[in-house]
Backbone as a printed PyTorch tensor [residue, N CA C, xyz], in Angstrom:
tensor([[[165.3050, 237.8310, 156.0840],
         [165.9610, 237.2310, 154.9480],
         [165.0040, 237.1880, 153.7660]],

        [[163.7540, 236.8490, 154.0370],
         [162.7960, 236.7390, 152.9420],
         [162.5050, 238.1030, 152.3230]],

        [[162.4430, 239.1550, 153.1520],
         [162.2130, 240.5090, 152.6360],
         [163.3720, 240.9390, 151.7410]],

        [[164.6030, 240.6410, 152.1560],
         [165.7720, 240.9960, 151.3570],
         [165.7780, 240.2270, 150.0370]],

        [[165.4290, 238.9410, 150.0900],
         [165.3960, 238.1380, 148.8670],
         [164.2950, 238.6240, 147.9320]],

        [[163.1270, 238.9030, 148.4780],
         [161.9990, 239.3480, 147.6500],
         [162.2600, 240.7220, 147.0440]],

        [[162.9610, 241.5940, 147.7720],
         [163.2320, 242.9450, 147.2930],
         [164.5590, 243.0860, 146.5850]],

        [[165.2640, 241.9530, 146.3610],
         [166.5740, 241.9610, 145.7200],
         [167.5200, 242.9360, 146.4170]],

        [[167.5460, 242.8610, 147.7580],
         [168.3740, 243.7500, 148.5730],
         [169.6800, 243.0680, 148.9510]],

        [[170.7000, 243.8660, 149.2050],
         [171.9480, 243.3490, 149.7670],
         [171.6610, 243.0200, 151.2260]],

        [[172.0960, 241.8610, 151.6780],
         [171.8520, 241.4310, 153.0520],
         [173.1830, 241.0940, 153.7050]],

        [[173.5120, 241.8290, 154.7510],
         [174.7670, 241.6200, 155.4660],
         [174.4930, 241.3450, 156.9350]],

        [[175.4860, 240.7550, 157.5980],
         [175.3650, 240.4060, 159.0110],
         [176.4280, 241.1410, 159.8200]],

        [[176.0310, 241.5500, 161.0200],
         [176.9570, 242.1370, 161.9890],
         [176.7690, 241.3790, 163.2960]],

        [[177.8800, 241.0100, 163.8980],
         [177.8480, 240.2840, 165.1680],
         [178.4270, 241.1900, 166.2510]],

        [[177.6420, 241.4590, 167.2940],
         [178.1190, 242.2910, 168.3960],
         [179.0340, 241.4750, 169.3040]],

        [[180.1310, 242.0770, 169.7140],
         [181.0870, 241.4300, 170.5980],
         [180.6840, 241.7090, 172.0450]],

        [[180.5620, 240.6620, 172.8400],
         [180.1510, 240.8000, 174.2400],
         [179.0210, 241.8230, 174.3620]],

        [[177.9430, 241.5140, 173.6760],
         [176.8480, 242.4640, 173.4750],
         [176.2580, 243.0180, 174.7660]],

        [[176.0170, 242.1810, 175.7440],
         [175.2980, 242.6470, 176.9250],
         [176.0560, 243.7310, 177.6910]],

        [[177.3820, 243.6310, 177.7540],
         [178.1060, 244.6550, 178.5040],
         [178.1740, 245.9800, 177.7370]],

        [[177.7440, 245.9880, 176.4790],
         [177.6570, 247.2410, 175.7200],
         [176.3150, 247.9360, 175.9460]],

        [[175.4010, 247.2450, 176.6070],
         [174.0600, 247.7910, 176.8310],
         [174.0630, 248.7540, 178.0160]],

        [[173.1300, 249.6750, 177.9730],
         [172.9210, 250.5700, 179.1060],
         [172.2170, 249.8010, 180.2160]],

        [[172.5680, 250.1050, 181.4410],
         [171.9120, 249.4530, 182.5750],
         [170.4710, 249.9390, 182.6610]],

        [[169.5710, 249.0500, 183.0250],
         [168.1670, 249.4110, 183.1810],
         [167.9790, 250.2910, 184.4080]],

        [[166.9350, 251.1040, 184.3830],
         [166.5870, 251.9010, 185.5520],
         [166.2080, 250.9770, 186.6970]],

        [[166.1310, 251.5440, 187.8780],
         [165.7170, 250.7360, 189.0250],
         [164.3460, 250.1320, 188.7650]],

        [[164.0980, 248.9970, 189.3440],
         [162.8430, 248.2900, 189.1350],
         [163.1690, 246.8370, 188.8670]],

        [[162.3740, 246.2080, 188.0510],
         [162.5610, 244.7910, 187.7580],
         [163.9320, 244.5650, 187.1220]],

        [[164.8140, 243.9550, 187.8580],
         [166.1730, 243.6260, 187.4360],
         [166.9960, 244.8410, 187.0070]],

        [[166.5980, 246.0330, 187.4070],
         [167.3660, 247.2190, 187.0650],
         [168.6270, 247.3450, 187.8920]],

        [[168.5710, 246.8910, 189.1200],
         [169.7530, 246.8810, 189.9900],
         [169.9650, 245.4480, 190.4510]],

        [[171.1740, 244.9670, 190.2520],
         [171.5070, 243.5850, 190.5960],
         [172.7100, 243.6030, 191.5290]],

        [[172.6240, 242.8000, 192.5780],
         [173.7080, 242.7000, 193.5460],
         [174.1720, 241.2590, 193.6280]],

        [[175.4450, 241.0770, 193.9850],
         [175.9780, 239.7210, 194.1270],
         [177.0030, 239.6910, 195.2520]],

        [[177.1490, 238.5210, 195.8320],
         [178.2270, 238.3510, 196.8040],
         [179.4800, 238.0090, 196.0180]],

        [[180.6400, 238.3650, 196.5230],
         [181.8720, 238.0410, 195.7870],
         [182.0560, 236.5200, 195.7240]],

        [[182.6080, 236.0380, 194.6320],
         [182.8020, 234.5940, 194.4920],
         [183.8510, 234.0850, 195.4780]],

        [[183.7660, 232.8090, 195.8480],
         [184.7680, 232.2330, 196.7510],
         [186.1730, 232.4260, 196.1780]],

        [[187.1030, 232.7520, 197.0480],
         [188.4810, 232.9420, 196.6190],
         [188.8050, 234.3620, 196.2050]],

        [[187.8100, 235.2230, 196.2010],
         [188.0410, 236.6290, 195.8420],
         [188.9450, 237.2550, 196.9010]],

        [[189.9790, 237.9480, 196.4560],
         [190.9460, 238.5360, 197.3880],
         [190.3130, 239.5640, 198.3120]],

        [[189.2890, 240.2450, 197.8290],
         [188.6660, 241.3010, 198.6230],
         [187.4130, 240.8080, 199.3450]],

        [[187.3110, 239.5030, 199.5420],
         [186.1230, 238.9360, 200.1680],
         [186.0060, 239.3990, 201.6140]],

        [[184.8290, 239.9050, 201.9360],
         [184.5530, 240.3320, 203.3000],
         [183.1430, 239.8630, 203.6290]],

        [[183.0080, 239.1590, 204.7210],
         [181.7130, 238.6140, 205.1330],
         [180.6520, 239.7070, 205.1840]],

        [[179.4930, 239.4520, 204.5800],
         [178.3730, 240.3760, 204.6230],
         [178.4190, 241.4870, 203.5800]],

        [[179.4480, 241.5130, 202.7420],
         [179.5690, 242.5540, 201.7150],
         [178.9760, 242.0420, 200.4070]],

        [[178.2300, 242.9020, 199.7310],
         [177.7170, 242.5800, 198.4020],
         [178.1970, 243.6530, 197.4360]],

        [[178.2400, 243.2850, 196.1540],
         [178.6660, 244.2090, 195.1170],
         [177.5030, 244.4580, 194.1610]],

        [[177.4190, 245.6950, 193.6840],
         [176.4040, 246.0140, 192.6850],
         [177.0010, 245.7830, 191.3030]],

        [[176.2680, 245.0680, 190.4660],
         [176.6920, 244.8170, 189.0910],
         [176.3540, 246.0680, 188.2820]],

        [[177.3530, 246.6720, 187.6480],
         [177.1690, 247.9500, 186.9790],
         [176.8220, 247.8340, 185.4970]],

        [[176.9970, 246.6570, 184.9160],
         [176.6890, 246.4490, 183.5010],
         [175.8640, 245.1700, 183.3550]],

        [[174.9640, 245.1320, 182.3690],
         [174.2470, 243.8810, 182.1120],
         [175.2590, 242.7830, 181.7390]],

        [[175.0560, 241.6080, 182.2800],
         [175.9510, 240.4780, 182.0270],
         [175.1510, 239.2720, 181.5490]],

        [[175.8340, 238.3750, 180.8330],
         [175.1900, 237.1180, 180.4630],
         [174.7520, 236.4080, 181.7330]],

        [[173.5810, 235.8460, 181.7190],
         [173.0600, 235.1290, 182.8690],
         [172.1090, 235.9410, 183.7180]],

        [[172.1090, 237.2520, 183.5760],
         [171.1580, 238.0890, 184.3020],
         [169.9080, 238.2000, 183.4290]],

        [[168.7440, 237.8370, 183.9520],
         [167.5290, 237.7800, 183.1260],
         [167.2050, 239.0620, 182.3580]],

        [[167.5430, 240.2060, 182.8950],
         [167.1740, 241.4660, 182.2470],
         [168.1890, 241.9520, 181.2150]],

        [[169.2900, 241.2350, 181.0210],
         [170.3410, 241.7060, 180.1190],
         [169.8720, 241.8230, 178.6720]],

        [[169.0930, 240.8650, 178.2030],
         [168.5990, 240.9200, 176.8210],
         [167.6870, 242.1330, 176.6250]],

        [[166.8690, 242.4170, 177.6260],
         [165.9950, 243.5940, 177.5420],
         [166.8250, 244.8750, 177.5230]],

        [[167.8700, 244.9290, 178.3390],
         [168.7380, 246.1050, 178.3680],
         [169.3880, 246.3270, 177.0080]],

        [[169.8490, 245.2450, 176.3720],
         [170.4570, 245.3620, 175.0490],
         [169.4260, 245.8230, 174.0220]],

        [[168.2360, 245.2380, 174.0550],
         [167.1870, 245.6180, 173.1010],
         [166.8330, 247.0980, 173.2320]],

        [[166.7190, 247.5840, 174.4540],
         [166.4000, 248.9960, 174.6660],
         [167.5420, 249.9110, 174.2110]],

        [[168.7700, 249.4820, 174.4370],
         [169.9310, 250.2640, 174.0030],
         [169.9810, 250.3490, 172.4830]],

        [[169.7820, 249.2080, 171.8150],
         [169.7690, 249.2110, 170.3500],
         [168.6340, 250.0710, 169.8110]],

        [[167.4580, 249.9130, 170.3910],
         [166.3010, 250.6700, 169.9240],
         [166.5300, 252.1720, 170.0630]],

        [[167.1020, 252.5830, 171.1840],
         [167.4000, 254.0070, 171.3970],
         [168.3740, 254.5100, 170.3310]],

        [[169.3960, 253.7160, 170.0260],
         [170.3790, 254.1200, 169.0310],
         [169.7280, 254.2150, 167.6440]],

        [[168.9620, 253.1750, 167.2750],
         [168.3240, 253.1890, 165.9470],
         [167.3590, 254.3680, 165.8110]],

        [[166.5860, 254.6360, 166.8370],
         [165.6550, 255.7700, 166.7770],
         [166.4110, 257.0850, 166.6230]],

        [[167.5700, 257.1970, 167.2580],
         [168.4100, 258.3770, 167.1120],
         [168.9600, 258.5450, 165.6970]],

        [[169.0290, 257.4390, 164.9600],
         [169.5010, 257.4620, 163.5790],
         [168.3500, 257.5840, 162.5760]],

        [[167.1330, 257.7910, 163.0690],
         [165.9960, 257.9790, 162.1750],
         [165.2290, 256.7220, 161.8280]],

        [[165.4820, 255.6360, 162.5380],
         [164.7760, 254.3810, 162.3050],
         [163.4880, 254.3450, 163.1280]],

        [[162.5660, 253.5120, 162.7110],
         [161.3730, 253.2160, 163.5140],
         [161.1590, 251.7170, 163.4730]],

        [[160.4880, 251.2050, 164.4980],
         [160.2220, 249.7670, 164.5360],
         [159.1670, 249.4160, 163.4970]],

        [[159.1810, 248.1620, 163.0880],
         [158.2600, 247.6790, 162.0620],
         [157.0790, 246.9950, 162.7470]],

        [[155.9070, 247.5860, 162.6280],
         [154.7030, 246.9950, 163.2080],
         [154.8670, 246.7410, 164.6920]],

        [[154.5020, 245.5470, 165.1120],
         [154.5760, 245.1730, 166.5300],
         [155.9300, 244.5750, 166.8960]],

        [[156.8090, 244.4280, 165.9250],
         [158.0920, 243.7560, 166.1430],
         [159.1360, 244.7470, 166.6520]],

        [[159.5210, 244.6000, 167.9120],
         [160.4680, 245.5230, 168.5310],
         [161.9230, 245.2440, 168.1820]],

        [[162.2010, 244.1910, 167.4200],
         [163.5860, 243.8740, 167.0680],
         [163.8520, 244.0420, 165.5730]],

        [[162.9540, 244.7360, 164.8830],
         [163.1450, 245.0500, 163.4690],
         [162.9150, 246.5480, 163.3000]],

        [[163.9150, 247.2120, 162.7000],
         [163.8460, 248.6640, 162.4980],
         [164.0220, 248.9750, 161.0200]],

        [[163.3990, 250.0460, 160.5770],
         [163.5610, 250.4840, 159.1950],
         [163.7440, 251.9920, 159.1520]],

        [[164.4830, 252.4190, 158.1520],
         [164.7490, 253.8480, 157.9560],
         [164.5110, 254.1560, 156.4950]],

        [[163.6550, 255.1210, 156.2110],
         [163.4090, 255.4680, 154.8110],
         [164.6070, 256.1900, 154.1970]],

        [[164.6690, 256.1930, 152.8840],
         [165.7190, 256.9210, 152.1720],
         [165.5740, 258.4110, 152.4350]],

        [[166.6980, 259.0850, 152.3950],
         [166.6830, 260.5310, 152.5740],
         [167.5740, 260.9660, 153.7120]],

        [[168.0780, 262.1850, 153.6090],
         [168.9560, 262.7020, 154.6550],
         [170.3180, 262.0500, 154.6000]],

        [[170.6980, 261.4110, 155.6730],
         [172.0260, 260.8180, 155.8150],
         [172.2770, 259.6670, 154.8410]],

        [[171.2310, 258.9250, 154.4970],
         [171.3770, 257.7590, 153.6250],
         [170.4350, 257.8770, 152.4260]],

        [[170.9640, 257.5750, 151.2330],
         [170.2020, 257.7300, 149.9930],
         [169.2010, 256.6030, 149.7450]],

        [[169.3290, 255.5060, 150.4580],
         [168.4390, 254.3550, 150.2660],
         [167.8920, 253.9000, 151.6160]],

        [[166.7480, 253.2570, 151.5830],
         [166.1590, 252.7570, 152.8300],
         [166.9960, 251.5870, 153.3630]],

        [[166.9700, 251.4210, 154.6770],
         [167.7320, 250.3800, 155.3600],
         [166.7960, 249.6740, 156.3370]],

        [[166.8980, 248.3700, 156.3850],
         [166.1340, 247.5790, 157.3560],
         [167.1140, 246.7440, 158.1700]],

        [[166.9030, 246.7040, 159.4830],
         [167.7760, 245.9510, 160.3810],
         [166.9220, 245.0400, 161.2500]],

        [[167.3620, 243.8070, 161.3900],
         [166.7060, 242.8300, 162.2540],
         [167.7380, 242.3170, 163.2490]],

        [[167.3500, 242.1870, 164.5140],
         [168.2810, 241.7210, 165.5390],
         [167.7550, 240.4760, 166.2350]],

        [[168.6470, 239.5320, 166.4360],
         [168.3830, 238.3800, 167.2990],
         [169.5080, 238.3780, 168.3300]],

        [[169.2300, 238.9380, 169.4860],
         [170.1960, 239.1540, 170.5620],
         [171.3830, 239.9590, 170.0180]],

        [[172.5130, 239.2940, 169.7340],
         [173.7140, 240.0120, 169.2900],
         [174.0300, 239.8020, 167.8120]],

        [[173.1390, 239.1490, 167.0900],
         [173.3070, 238.9310, 165.6590],
         [172.3240, 239.8080, 164.9040]],

        [[172.8560, 240.6910, 164.0500],
         [172.0080, 241.6210, 163.3180],
         [172.0960, 241.3740, 161.8200]],

        [[170.9540, 241.4530, 161.1570],
         [170.8960, 241.4240, 159.7030],
         [170.5830, 242.8330, 159.2360]],

        [[171.3040, 243.2890, 158.2190],
         [171.1020, 244.6340, 157.6790],
         [170.8630, 244.5130, 156.1830]],

        [[169.7520, 245.0930, 155.7170],
         [169.3790, 244.9900, 154.3080],
         [169.2290, 246.3700, 153.6890]],

        [[169.7170, 246.4860, 152.4520],
         [169.6310, 247.7640, 151.7350],
         [169.7810, 247.4870, 150.2460]],

        [[169.1480, 248.2920, 149.4340],
         [169.2310, 248.1250, 147.9830],
         [170.5320, 248.6260, 147.3830]],

        [[171.3160, 249.3830, 148.1380],
         [172.5550, 249.9670, 147.6290],
         [173.7150, 249.5630, 148.5350]],

        [[174.7200, 248.9380, 147.9650],
         [175.8340, 248.4170, 148.7590],
         [176.6480, 249.5340, 149.4170]],

        [[176.8480, 250.6570, 148.7380],
         [177.6040, 251.7620, 149.3480],
         [176.8750, 252.3320, 150.5630]],

        [[175.5580, 252.4620, 150.4560],
         [174.7660, 252.9550, 151.5850],
         [174.8540, 251.9690, 152.7520]],

        [[174.7460, 250.6890, 152.4600],
         [174.8270, 249.6580, 153.4990],
         [176.1920, 249.6880, 154.1780]],

        [[177.2540, 249.7970, 153.3990],
         [178.6050, 249.8470, 153.9770],
         [178.7930, 251.0820, 154.8570]],

        [[178.2770, 252.2310, 154.4110],
         [178.3710, 253.4590, 155.2150],
         [177.6000, 253.3090, 156.5210]],

        [[176.4210, 252.6900, 156.4460],
         [175.6360, 252.4950, 157.6660],
         [176.3380, 251.5400, 158.6310]],

        [[176.8700, 250.4450, 158.1240],
         [177.5780, 249.5030, 158.9910],
         [178.7620, 250.1740, 159.6800]],

        [[179.4670, 251.0250, 158.9410],
         [180.6040, 251.7460, 159.5300],
         [180.1300, 252.6450, 160.6690]],

        [[179.0230, 253.3460, 160.4610],
         [178.4660, 254.2060, 161.5140],
         [178.0450, 253.3690, 162.7200]],

        [[177.3670, 252.2650, 162.4690],
         [176.9070, 251.3890, 163.5480],
         [178.0950, 250.8580, 164.3550]],

        [[179.1300, 250.3850, 163.6450],
         [180.2750, 249.7870, 164.3280],
         [181.1960, 250.8270, 164.9670]],

        [[180.9150, 252.0970, 164.7530],
         [181.6030, 253.1550, 165.4870],
         [180.9820, 253.2970, 166.8770]],

        [[179.6890, 252.9900, 166.9700],
         [178.9750, 253.0930, 168.2480],
         [178.9940, 251.8060, 169.0550]],

        [[179.0760, 250.6790, 168.3770],
         [179.0530, 249.3700, 169.0400],
         [180.2520, 248.5530, 168.5940]],

        [[180.8270, 247.7950, 169.5290],
         [181.9350, 246.9080, 169.2060],
         [181.3660, 245.6360, 168.5950]],

        [[181.8160, 245.3130, 167.4030],
         [181.3290, 244.1140, 166.7370],
         [182.1280, 243.8480, 165.4870]],

        [[181.7130, 242.8270, 164.7580],
         [182.4010, 242.4650, 163.5270],
         [181.4200, 242.4880, 162.3620]],

        [[181.9050, 242.9810, 161.2460],
         [181.1430, 242.9860, 160.0060],
         [181.3560, 241.6230, 159.3590]],

        [[180.3200, 240.8150, 159.3470],
         [180.4170, 239.4560, 158.8120],
         [180.1880, 239.4190, 157.3040]],

        [[179.8530, 240.5670, 156.7050],
         [179.6790, 240.6410, 155.2550],
         [178.3660, 240.0510, 154.7830]],

        [[178.3490, 239.6960, 153.5030],
         [177.1350, 239.1760, 152.8710],
         [176.6870, 237.8780, 153.5430]],

        [[175.3920, 237.7170, 153.6420],
         [174.8110, 236.5670, 154.3370],
         [174.4260, 235.4750, 153.3400]],

        [[174.8660, 234.2690, 153.6320],
         [174.3530, 233.1100, 152.9060],
         [173.7770, 232.0990, 153.8950]],

        [[174.0230, 232.3670, 155.1940],
         [173.4680, 231.5330, 156.2540],
         [173.3010, 232.3790, 157.5020]],

        [[172.1970, 232.1910, 158.2250],
         [171.9360, 232.9720, 159.4380],
         [171.1970, 232.1010, 160.4220]],

        [[171.7470, 231.9680, 161.6180],
         [171.1500, 231.1520, 162.6770],
         [170.7920, 229.7560, 162.1730]],

        [[171.6530, 229.2030, 161.3360],
         [171.4480, 227.8480, 160.8270],
         [170.5530, 227.7500, 159.5980]],

        [[170.0460, 228.8530, 159.1050],
         [169.1710, 228.8560, 157.9120],
         [169.9590, 229.3850, 156.7200]],

        [[169.7920, 228.7390, 155.5770],
         [170.4590, 229.2200, 154.3500],
         [169.5570, 230.1480, 153.5840]]])
């Protein structure tokens, strides 16, 4: 928010809908494969049977990491790179597909997108929301409780 204010950039918010299930499943290893017993009352309940969870879900410790890796892969495919040591902030210089630079910051499923040109920002949001299910919350005047 401070970078957008200091640079007189347009700042918009996008909220991902059911973000974790849009993430790619992690490879095998730490929380890459998760199994569960069927809940009580399940019609297909069979003693000793477990089910493999095929998508990251809320409540699974590795789901946030799966979402972060999925977003990062997508942003890198669009020509973005991470900013310094911060793995949840990406920037893309002007040129090619977009005439102005774009910066994106993510906090789980809430993303801030900043750009000096409103048409470029709108085009980018449209591209992003073609790949991910979410809502365009428009211009930001408050984010995570901060004005």
